[in-house]
Each structure stands twice: as C-alpha cells, then as structure tokens.
C-alpha cells in the first residue's frame, strides 16, 4: 500500500512555521519556555524598575549564580533585557525589560497567574490519575 506524502505547508516569505523543527520560532519558543527565563522575566516585570543582579537573585529561589548570569545574557542578546553599566566604585550593573521584553512579560505573567490559580485543580487531577494507575 502506497501512501502519498502530505504537501509542505506554504509559508509566506518573512513568516515562521513554528511546527517545523528548523524554524527560528521553535528556538525562540524553547528559550521563552525555560523555567529561569520565565522567573527572571516575571521578576523584572513585576518590579517595573531597573534591578541590580543581587536583587534579582534574591527574588528567584533556587537560581544559581551561573544560571542567572546565563539567563540574563541570553535575554539581553534576544533584546528582552537591557543591561546598564554605571562606572562607579564598585561598578553598578542594572537590568530592566525592554519594550520587547515588556510584551513577553505581559504574556508570561498571565501564564504565571493561571498556574497559581489552577495548581489545586492540577494537583487533584494528578492524584486522580495516579489512583487510577495504581488500581490497574
């Protein structure tokens, strides 16, 4: 039995097909779905002002110095975070969301709020599922 391959989806020039593995949007989705990215973006967005590294670090439980540094660098590279160095003694470094980052924060904060609101329901569904699995 021979099956015909599905024709490729036509994509307009300059648009991205997020379901194709080599699409740049897939890489961006992978970045913004990262736990530390979400927590860092929500920390910076909720504050609303520029924050120093140590303040960000204190606000995110469990983040290592290495992971926070990597996350902030990645967000800066992607245009989500602005890093400002003030040449004082000691040097002062502040981080704040760019307009692009503020747009992402608006979305991520809604996801964060949904998760906080639905945690009890998800826990109940998990418990129900686990009970059914042990009964089989």
PDB file of C-alpha atoms in Angstrom:
ATOM      1  CA  UNK A   1       0.000   0.000   0.000  1.00  0.00           C
ATOM      2  CA  UNK A   2       1.437   3.316  -1.036  1.00  0.00           C
ATOM      3  CA  UNK A   3       0.637   6.497   0.824  1.00  0.00           C
ATOM      4  CA  UNK A   4       1.102   9.936  -0.552  1.00  0.00           C
ATOM      5  CA  UNK A   5       3.222  12.349   1.396  1.00  0.00           C
ATOM      6  CA  UNK A   6       1.428  15.442   2.619  1.00  0.00           C
ATOM      7  CA  UNK A   7       2.342  18.531   0.645  1.00  0.00           C
ATOM      8  CA  UNK A   8       4.502  21.002   2.511  1.00  0.00           C
ATOM      9  CA  UNK A   9       2.617  23.894   4.043  1.00  0.00           C
ATOM     10  CA  UNK A  10       3.111  27.088   2.130  1.00  0.00           C
ATOM     11  CA  UNK A  11       4.559  29.830   4.265  1.00  0.00           C
ATOM     12  CA  UNK A  12       4.712  33.457   3.234  1.00  0.00           C
ATOM     13  CA  UNK A  13       8.218  34.937   2.991  1.00  0.00           C
ATOM     14  CA  UNK A  14       9.190  36.515   6.300  1.00  0.00           C
ATOM     15  CA  UNK A  15       6.839  34.336   8.364  1.00  0.00           C
ATOM     16  CA  UNK A  16       7.741  31.372  10.501  1.00  0.00           C
ATOM     17  CA  UNK A  17       6.204  27.937  10.712  1.00  0.00           C
ATOM     18  CA  UNK A  18       6.528  27.112  14.397  1.00  0.00           C
ATOM     19  CA  UNK A  19       5.810  23.407  13.912  1.00  0.00           C
ATOM     20  CA  UNK A  20       8.819  22.812  11.698  1.00  0.00           C
ATOM     21  CA  UNK A  21      11.870  21.720  13.661  1.00  0.00           C
ATOM     22  CA  UNK A  22      14.296  24.048  11.898  1.00  0.00           C
ATOM     23  CA  UNK A  23      12.123  27.135  12.238  1.00  0.00           C
ATOM     24  CA  UNK A  24      13.670  30.048  14.199  1.00  0.00           C
ATOM     25  CA  UNK A  25      10.398  30.410  16.111  1.00  0.00           C
ATOM     26  CA  UNK A  26      10.943  26.940  17.603  1.00  0.00           C
ATOM     27  CA  UNK A  27      14.259  28.076  19.073  1.00  0.00           C
ATOM     28  CA  UNK A  28      12.594  31.191  20.473  1.00  0.00           C
ATOM     29  CA  UNK A  29       9.744  29.136  21.962  1.00  0.00           C
ATOM     30  CA  UNK A  30      12.333  26.890  23.587  1.00  0.00           C
ATOM     31  CA  UNK A  31      14.062  29.912  25.081  1.00  0.00           C
ATOM     32  CA  UNK A  32      10.972  31.596  26.479  1.00  0.00           C
ATOM     33  CA  UNK A  33       9.569  28.364  27.908  1.00  0.00           C
ATOM     34  CA  UNK A  34      12.670  27.907  30.055  1.00  0.00           C
ATOM     35  CA  UNK A  35      11.931  27.979  33.792  1.00  0.00           C
ATOM     36  CA  UNK A  36      14.625  30.515  34.621  1.00  0.00           C
ATOM     37  CA  UNK A  37      13.687  32.776  31.724  1.00  0.00           C
ATOM     38  CA  UNK A  38      10.066  32.865  32.896  1.00  0.00           C
ATOM     39  CA  UNK A  39      11.017  33.558  36.502  1.00  0.00           C
ATOM     40  CA  UNK A  40      13.569  36.210  35.538  1.00  0.00           C
ATOM     41  CA  UNK A  41      11.150  37.965  33.198  1.00  0.00           C
ATOM     42  CA  UNK A  42       8.391  37.926  35.826  1.00  0.00           C
ATOM     43  CA  UNK A  43      10.777  39.236  38.483  1.00  0.00           C
ATOM     44  CA  UNK A  44      11.926  42.120  36.293  1.00  0.00           C
ATOM     45  CA  UNK A  45       8.416  42.860  35.045  1.00  0.00           C
ATOM     46  CA  UNK A  46       6.750  42.804  38.441  1.00  0.00           C
ATOM     47  CA  UNK A  47       9.327  45.234  39.802  1.00  0.00           C
ATOM     48  CA  UNK A  48       8.832  47.651  36.923  1.00  0.00           C
ATOM     49  CA  UNK A  49      12.160  49.387  37.512  1.00  0.00           C
ATOM     50  CA  UNK A  50      15.767  48.521  36.800  1.00  0.00           C
ATOM     51  CA  UNK A  51      17.127  45.937  39.216  1.00  0.00           C
ATOM     52  CA  UNK A  52      20.602  45.004  40.326  1.00  0.00           C
ATOM     53  CA  UNK A  53      21.817  41.443  39.887  1.00  0.00           C
ATOM     54  CA  UNK A  54      21.796  40.734  43.626  1.00  0.00           C
ATOM     55  CA  UNK A  55      18.184  41.867  43.943  1.00  0.00           C
ATOM     56  CA  UNK A  56      17.086  39.638  41.051  1.00  0.00           C
ATOM     57  CA  UNK A  57      18.991  36.733  42.579  1.00  0.00           C
ATOM     58  CA  UNK A  58      17.257  37.156  45.949  1.00  0.00           C
ATOM     59  CA  UNK A  59      13.828  37.219  44.288  1.00  0.00           C
ATOM     60  CA  UNK A  60      14.266  33.895  42.445  1.00  0.00           C
ATOM     61  CA  UNK A  61      14.554  30.975  44.872  1.00  0.00           C
ATOM     62  CA  UNK A  62      16.942  28.240  43.807  1.00  0.00           C
ATOM     63  CA  UNK A  63      18.618  30.003  40.889  1.00  0.00           C
ATOM     64  CA  UNK A  64      22.376  29.584  40.838  1.00  0.00           C
ATOM     65  CA  UNK A  65      24.705  32.446  40.018  1.00  0.00           C
ATOM     66  CA  UNK A  66      25.784  30.667  36.834  1.00  0.00           C
ATOM     67  CA  UNK A  67      22.208  30.062  35.656  1.00  0.00           C
ATOM     68  CA  UNK A  68      21.056  33.606  36.402  1.00  0.00           C
ATOM     69  CA  UNK A  69      24.072  35.051  34.588  1.00  0.00           C
ATOM     70  CA  UNK A  70      23.441  32.821  31.549  1.00  0.00           C
ATOM     71  CA  UNK A  71      19.746  33.695  31.561  1.00  0.00           C
ATOM     72  CA  UNK A  72      20.331  37.446  31.759  1.00  0.00           C
ATOM     73  CA  UNK A  73      22.916  37.274  28.952  1.00  0.00           C
ATOM     74  CA  UNK A  74      20.547  35.263  26.768  1.00  0.00           C
ATOM     75  CA  UNK A  75      17.694  37.708  27.421  1.00  0.00           C
ATOM     76  CA  UNK A  76      19.962  40.654  26.664  1.00  0.00           C
ATOM     77  CA  UNK A  77      21.098  39.032  23.413  1.00  0.00           C
ATOM     78  CA  UNK A  78      17.467  38.383  22.419  1.00  0.00           C
ATOM     79  CA  UNK A  79      16.562  42.030  23.053  1.00  0.00           C
ATOM     80  CA  UNK A  80      14.325  41.333  26.054  1.00  0.00           C
ATOM     81  CA  UNK A  81      16.548  42.854  28.729  1.00  0.00           C
ATOM     82  CA  UNK A  82      18.647  45.997  28.768  1.00  0.00           C
ATOM     83  CA  UNK A  83      21.864  45.884  30.789  1.00  0.00           C
ATOM     84  CA  UNK A  84      23.215  49.231  32.005  1.00  0.00           C
ATOM     85  CA  UNK A  85      26.694  49.549  33.481  1.00  0.00           C
ATOM     86  CA  UNK A  86      27.382  52.603  35.625  1.00  0.00           C
ATOM     87  CA  UNK A  87      31.141  53.198  36.081  1.00  0.00           C
ATOM     88  CA  UNK A  88      31.247  53.698  39.830  1.00  0.00           C
ATOM     89  CA  UNK A  89      33.326  52.033  42.514  1.00  0.00           C
ATOM     90  CA  UNK A  90      32.205  49.301  42.651  1.00  0.00           C
ATOM     91  CA  UNK A  91      30.696  49.119  39.174  1.00  0.00           C
ATOM     92  CA  UNK A  92      26.898  49.177  39.223  1.00  0.00           C
ATOM     93  CA  UNK A  93      25.022  46.960  36.776  1.00  0.00           C
ATOM     94  CA  UNK A  94      21.255  47.255  36.357  1.00  0.00           C
ATOM     95  CA  UNK A  95      18.836  45.146  34.338  1.00  0.00           C
ATOM     96  CA  UNK A  96      15.424  46.146  33.035  1.00  0.00           C
ATOM     97  CA  UNK A  97      12.928  44.938  30.466  1.00  0.00           C
ATOM     98  CA  UNK A  98      12.985  46.463  27.009  1.00  0.00           C
ATOM     99  CA  UNK A  99       9.699  47.167  25.208  1.00  0.00           C
ATOM    100  CA  UNK A 100      10.056  43.736  23.559  1.00  0.00           C
ATOM    101  CA  UNK A 101      10.591  42.162  26.984  1.00  0.00           C
ATOM    102  CA  UNK A 102       7.594  44.000  28.420  1.00  0.00           C
ATOM    103  CA  UNK A 103       5.411  42.408  25.739  1.00  0.00           C
ATOM    104  CA  UNK A 104       6.673  38.954  26.676  1.00  0.00           C
ATOM    105  CA  UNK A 105       6.252  39.745  30.378  1.00  0.00           C
ATOM    106  CA  UNK A 106       2.580  40.554  29.773  1.00  0.00           C
ATOM    107  CA  UNK A 107       2.075  37.057  28.370  1.00  0.00           C
ATOM    108  CA  UNK A 108       4.230  35.230  30.921  1.00  0.00           C
ATOM    109  CA  UNK A 109       2.602  36.972  33.871  1.00  0.00           C
ATOM    110  CA  UNK A 110      -0.781  35.709  32.652  1.00  0.00           C
ATOM    111  CA  UNK A 111       0.607  32.166  32.459  1.00  0.00           C
ATOM    112  CA  UNK A 112       2.105  32.595  35.948  1.00  0.00           C
ATOM    113  CA  UNK A 113      -1.244  33.787  37.302  1.00  0.00           C
ATOM    114  CA  UNK A 114      -3.052  30.900  35.607  1.00  0.00           C
ATOM    115  CA  UNK A 115      -0.616  28.413  37.163  1.00  0.00           C
ATOM    116  CA  UNK A 116      -1.095  29.907  40.609  1.00  0.00           C
ATOM    117  CA  UNK A 117      -4.875  29.838  40.187  1.00  0.00           C
ATOM    118  CA  UNK A 118      -5.068  26.283  38.796  1.00  0.00           C
ATOM    119  CA  UNK A 119      -2.474  24.479  40.924  1.00  0.00           C
ATOM    120  CA  UNK A 120      -5.096  22.883  43.206  1.00  0.00           C
ATOM    121  CA  UNK A 121      -7.069  21.604  40.194  1.00  0.00           C
ATOM    122  CA  UNK A 122      -3.964  20.177  38.566  1.00  0.00           C
ATOM    123  CA  UNK A 123      -2.909  18.512  41.841  1.00  0.00           C
ATOM    124  CA  UNK A 124      -6.377  16.932  42.137  1.00  0.00           C
ATOM    125  CA  UNK A 125      -6.230  15.698  38.535  1.00  0.00           C
ATOM    126  CA  UNK A 126      -2.789  14.196  39.146  1.00  0.00           C
ATOM    127  CA  UNK A 127      -3.959  12.453  42.303  1.00  0.00           C
ATOM    128  CA  UNK A 128      -6.993  11.063  40.439  1.00  0.00           C
ATOM    129  CA  UNK A 129      -4.797   9.852  37.581  1.00  0.00           C
ATOM    130  CA  UNK A 130      -2.246   8.278  39.941  1.00  0.00           C
ATOM    131  CA  UNK A 131      -5.021   6.465  41.824  1.00  0.00           C
ATOM    132  CA  UNK A 132      -6.349   5.008  38.574  1.00  0.00           C
ATOM    133  CA  UNK A 133      -2.858   3.906  37.530  1.00  0.00           C
ATOM    134  CA  UNK A 134      -2.211   2.018  40.777  1.00  0.00           C
ATOM    135  CA  UNK A 135      -5.603   0.281  40.514  1.00  0.00           C
ATOM    136  CA  UNK A 136      -4.740  -1.261  37.135  1.00  0.00           C
TER     137      UNK A 136
END
